[in-house]
């Protein structure tokens, strides 16, 4: 069964600290993996997308890694800011024809940054 | 360029009623997908429309239906509402370009069924 599991479910850290969010998937065949940030009351916004051949991709203070062998991805946030408080969702696309029914979403990690 | 807009933002209905949600995609985007988001299940794919045709459908009952108009605007309808239909309904638009594969989400419609 195609699944995406994220951990932890929730995380609270102090402003300025770093943190790492995890995503494990069993989706096959793999096409790509994307991390989204969803602020409260808003729709998800794409942070990074990674394909099979990419190990690391950065977007400002966000760095995503992908290990296609172990089917794991992580999102590292450096020097956290209050505006990083949000839910972070990992999404994996199955290979094959290009339709959004091929997407499997994780349930997200709720990150709270406290001053 | 204006983002994806959804109306209404909030809706309260009672069991058995029906509801219609609307989504206006980013200008130039011809693909619109709908998702249901609940705390326990995360985002679940409902259906995708492209050029007024439903291209793909998720595992939802027939009470959930949709359509797309010639200007790419889309509507989603849920008939005979159940308590379990309470959720945030998100739509996302894209160019459906395999190379970019980026969806842009609207803010969602929060549906509460009493």
Short mmCIF file of C-alpha atoms in Angstrom, two decimals:
data_model
loop_
_atom_site.label_atom_id
_atom_site.label_comp_id
_atom_site.label_asym_id
_atom_site.label_seq_id
_atom_site.Cartn_x
_atom_site.Cartn_y
_atom_site.Cartn_z
CA UNK A 1 0.00 0.00 0.00
CA UNK A 2 1.29 3.46 -0.89
CA UNK A 3 1.82 5.41 2.33
CA UNK A 4 3.63 8.49 3.57
CA UNK A 5 4.38 8.75 7.27
CA UNK A 6 5.71 11.85 8.97
CA UNK A 7 7.31 12.33 12.32
CA UNK A 8 7.03 13.84 14.77
CA UNK A 9 3.34 14.73 14.66
CA UNK A 10 4.10 17.95 16.48
CA UNK A 11 7.18 19.81 17.57
CA UNK A 12 7.82 22.86 19.72
CA UNK A 13 11.18 24.63 19.60
CA UNK A 14 12.66 27.94 20.68
CA UNK A 15 13.16 30.69 18.15
CA UNK A 16 16.61 30.54 16.63
CA UNK A 17 17.03 26.80 17.08
CA UNK A 18 17.29 24.24 14.27
CA UNK A 19 14.97 21.31 13.74
CA UNK A 20 14.53 18.33 11.43
CA UNK A 21 11.28 16.81 10.24
CA UNK A 22 11.10 13.27 8.91
CA UNK A 23 9.15 11.65 6.09
CA UNK A 24 9.15 7.91 5.30
CA UNK A 25 7.31 6.56 2.29
CA UNK A 26 6.40 3.26 0.69
CA UNK A 27 5.15 4.77 -2.59
CA UNK A 28 6.26 2.83 -5.63
CA UNK A 29 7.30 3.48 -8.29
CA UNK A 30 8.72 6.78 -7.10
CA UNK A 31 8.52 9.91 -9.22
CA UNK A 32 9.18 12.86 -6.91
CA UNK A 33 8.81 14.10 -3.34
CA UNK A 34 7.70 17.56 -2.33
CA UNK A 35 7.56 19.42 0.96
CA UNK A 36 4.78 21.90 1.55
CA UNK A 37 4.34 24.52 4.27
CA UNK A 38 0.79 25.22 5.37
CA UNK A 39 0.11 28.23 7.57
CA UNK A 40 -3.04 28.18 9.68
CA UNK A 41 -6.05 29.14 7.59
CA UNK A 42 -4.16 28.95 4.30
CA UNK A 43 -3.49 26.44 1.59
CA UNK A 44 -0.17 24.58 1.33
CA UNK A 45 2.75 26.30 -0.38
CA UNK A 46 5.51 24.32 -2.07
CA UNK A 47 8.97 24.56 -0.45
CA UNK A 48 11.03 22.04 -2.42
CA UNK A 49 10.65 19.22 -4.90
CA UNK A 50 13.11 16.37 -5.25
CA UNK A 51 13.46 13.70 -7.90
CA UNK A 52 15.14 10.33 -7.66
CA UNK A 53 18.59 11.65 -8.56
CA UNK A 54 18.63 14.52 -6.06
CA UNK A 55 20.03 14.06 -2.55
CA UNK A 56 19.78 17.60 -1.21
CA UNK A 57 17.93 20.74 -2.14
CA UNK A 58 17.83 24.05 -0.33
CA UNK A 59 15.36 26.92 -0.28
CA UNK A 60 16.68 29.62 2.02
CA UNK A 61 16.74 28.27 5.56
CA UNK A 62 14.96 25.07 4.44
CA UNK A 63 17.06 22.10 3.32
CA UNK A 64 15.46 18.88 2.15
CA UNK A 65 17.28 15.58 1.79
CA UNK A 66 16.23 12.42 0.02
CA UNK A 67 17.51 8.87 0.38
CA UNK A 68 15.73 6.92 -2.34
CA UNK A 69 17.27 3.64 -1.18
CA UNK A 70 15.77 3.81 2.30
CA UNK A 71 12.75 5.81 1.09
CA UNK A 72 13.31 8.56 3.59
CA UNK A 73 13.32 12.32 3.35
CA UNK A 74 13.98 15.03 5.88
CA UNK A 75 13.34 18.75 6.04
CA UNK A 76 15.87 20.72 8.07
CA UNK A 77 15.02 24.22 9.21
CA UNK A 78 17.92 26.40 10.27
CA UNK A 79 17.75 29.33 12.70
CA UNK A 80 13.99 29.05 13.11
CA UNK A 81 11.79 32.12 13.09
CA UNK A 82 8.31 32.71 14.49
CA UNK A 83 6.98 32.72 10.93
CA UNK A 84 8.10 29.09 10.55
CA UNK A 85 5.21 28.05 12.81
CA UNK A 86 3.06 25.99 10.45
CA UNK A 87 2.27 22.46 9.35
CA UNK A 88 4.79 20.82 7.04
CA UNK A 89 3.44 18.22 4.65
CA UNK A 90 5.41 15.64 2.72
CA UNK A 91 3.89 14.54 -0.60
CA UNK A 92 5.13 11.73 -2.82
CA UNK A 93 4.14 11.29 -6.45
CA UNK A 94 3.88 7.80 -7.90
CA UNK A 95 5.33 7.20 -11.33
CA UNK A 96 3.21 6.54 -14.37
CA UNK A 97 0.69 8.72 -16.14
CA UNK A 98 0.53 12.26 -14.94
CA UNK A 99 -2.51 12.63 -12.73
CA UNK A 100 -2.96 13.99 -9.25
CA UNK A 101 -4.49 10.73 -8.08
CA UNK A 102 -0.83 9.64 -8.08
CA UNK A 103 -0.11 11.89 -5.09
CA UNK A 104 0.09 10.50 -1.56
CA UNK A 105 0.08 13.05 1.24
CA UNK A 106 1.50 12.68 4.72
CA UNK A 107 -0.57 13.93 7.63
CA UNK A 108 2.00 16.60 8.41
CA UNK A 109 4.14 17.81 11.28
CA UNK A 110 2.78 20.72 13.27
CA UNK A 111 5.75 22.98 14.13
CA UNK A 112 5.44 25.70 16.76
CA UNK A 113 8.21 28.23 17.31
CA UNK A 114 8.16 29.99 20.67
CA UNK A 115 10.01 33.23 21.43
CA UNK B 1 -0.88 37.51 -10.86
CA UNK B 2 -3.78 36.77 -8.54
CA UNK B 3 -3.67 33.49 -6.65
CA UNK B 4 -6.24 30.74 -6.42
CA UNK B 5 -9.46 31.94 -4.85
CA UNK B 6 -12.13 29.87 -3.17
CA UNK B 7 -15.61 30.84 -2.09
CA UNK B 8 -17.10 30.77 0.37
CA UNK B 9 -14.37 30.59 3.01
CA UNK B 10 -16.65 29.19 5.68
CA UNK B 11 -19.87 27.25 5.46
CA UNK B 12 -22.18 25.65 8.00
CA UNK B 13 -24.75 23.12 6.84
CA UNK B 14 -26.91 20.43 8.40
CA UNK B 15 -27.01 16.76 7.60
CA UNK B 16 -28.88 15.91 4.43
CA UNK B 17 -28.33 19.28 2.78
CA UNK B 18 -26.19 19.84 -0.25
CA UNK B 19 -23.41 22.34 -0.82
CA UNK B 20 -21.55 23.88 -3.75
CA UNK B 21 -18.03 25.21 -3.44
CA UNK B 22 -16.31 27.37 -6.01
CA UNK B 23 -12.69 27.69 -7.11
CA UNK B 24 -11.10 30.21 -9.48
CA UNK B 25 -7.65 29.12 -10.65
CA UNK B 26 -4.64 31.25 -11.44
CA UNK B 27 -5.02 32.89 -14.83
CA UNK B 28 -3.69 30.58 -17.53
CA UNK B 29 -3.98 27.43 -15.43
CA UNK B 30 -6.27 24.87 -16.98
CA UNK B 31 -5.99 22.14 -14.35
CA UNK B 32 -7.95 22.28 -11.12
CA UNK B 33 -7.80 19.59 -8.45
CA UNK B 34 -9.89 19.27 -5.32
CA UNK B 35 -8.78 17.84 -1.99
CA UNK B 36 -10.39 17.14 1.36
CA UNK B 37 -8.27 17.85 4.41
CA UNK B 38 -9.09 16.46 7.85
CA UNK B 39 -6.85 16.31 10.93
CA UNK B 40 -6.68 12.53 10.99
CA UNK B 41 -6.44 11.76 7.27
CA UNK B 42 -4.43 14.66 5.90
CA UNK B 43 -5.15 15.66 2.31
CA UNK B 44 -7.19 13.23 0.27
CA UNK B 45 -7.53 13.64 -3.51
CA UNK B 46 -11.11 14.11 -4.72
CA UNK B 47 -10.84 14.77 -8.45
CA UNK B 48 -8.97 16.67 -11.12
CA UNK B 49 -10.37 18.63 -14.02
CA UNK B 50 -8.55 19.75 -17.14
CA UNK B 51 -10.14 21.51 -20.08
CA UNK B 52 -13.64 20.94 -18.68
CA UNK B 53 -13.11 17.17 -18.41
CA UNK B 54 -12.67 15.12 -15.27
CA UNK B 55 -9.30 13.45 -15.69
CA UNK B 56 -8.92 11.57 -12.44
CA UNK B 57 -11.02 10.68 -9.43
CA UNK B 58 -10.16 9.66 -5.89
CA UNK B 59 -11.92 7.16 -3.67
CA UNK B 60 -14.91 9.19 -2.61
CA UNK B 61 -18.59 8.30 -2.92
CA UNK B 62 -20.74 9.59 -5.74
CA UNK B 63 -22.17 12.26 -3.45
CA UNK B 64 -19.04 14.22 -4.30
CA UNK B 65 -19.08 15.64 -7.80
CA UNK B 66 -17.57 18.51 -9.67
CA UNK B 67 -17.37 20.33 -12.93
CA UNK B 68 -15.19 22.82 -14.73
CA UNK B 69 -16.27 25.67 -16.91
CA UNK B 70 -14.74 27.00 -20.11
CA UNK B 71 -12.92 29.74 -18.15
CA UNK B 72 -11.31 27.00 -16.01
CA UNK B 73 -13.30 27.92 -12.91
CA UNK B 74 -14.45 24.85 -11.07
CA UNK B 75 -17.22 23.92 -8.70
CA UNK B 76 -17.51 21.02 -6.32
CA UNK B 77 -20.84 19.72 -5.07
CA UNK B 78 -21.55 17.49 -2.12
CA UNK B 79 -25.08 16.13 -1.81
CA UNK B 80 -26.79 14.57 1.20
CA UNK B 81 -24.21 15.89 3.62
CA UNK B 82 -22.97 13.68 6.44
CA UNK B 83 -21.24 14.68 9.68
CA UNK B 84 -18.03 13.12 8.36
CA UNK B 85 -17.96 15.57 5.47
CA UNK B 86 -16.86 18.32 7.86
CA UNK B 87 -13.43 19.28 6.58
CA UNK B 88 -11.33 21.88 4.84
CA UNK B 89 -11.81 21.61 1.09
CA UNK B 90 -8.85 22.82 -0.91
CA UNK B 91 -8.54 23.37 -4.58
CA UNK B 92 -5.28 23.69 -6.44
CA UNK B 93 -4.51 24.85 -9.93
CA UNK B 94 -1.60 24.11 -12.22
CA UNK B 95 -0.53 24.17 -15.83
CA UNK B 96 -0.41 20.37 -15.70
CA UNK B 97 3.09 20.51 -17.08
CA UNK B 98 4.98 17.35 -16.19
CA UNK B 99 8.22 19.31 -16.01
CA UNK B 100 7.08 21.80 -13.40
CA UNK B 101 4.54 19.70 -11.51
CA UNK B 102 3.70 22.61 -9.19
CA UNK B 103 0.23 23.04 -7.79
CA UNK B 104 -0.91 26.30 -6.27
CA UNK B 105 -3.45 25.93 -3.52
CA UNK B 106 -6.27 28.22 -2.56
CA UNK B 107 -7.02 29.08 1.09
CA UNK B 108 -9.78 26.49 1.29
CA UNK B 109 -13.41 26.37 2.27
CA UNK B 110 -14.07 25.24 5.82
CA UNK B 111 -17.26 23.16 5.79
CA UNK B 112 -18.96 22.28 9.05
CA UNK B 113 -21.86 19.81 8.98
CA UNK B 114 -24.12 19.82 12.04
#
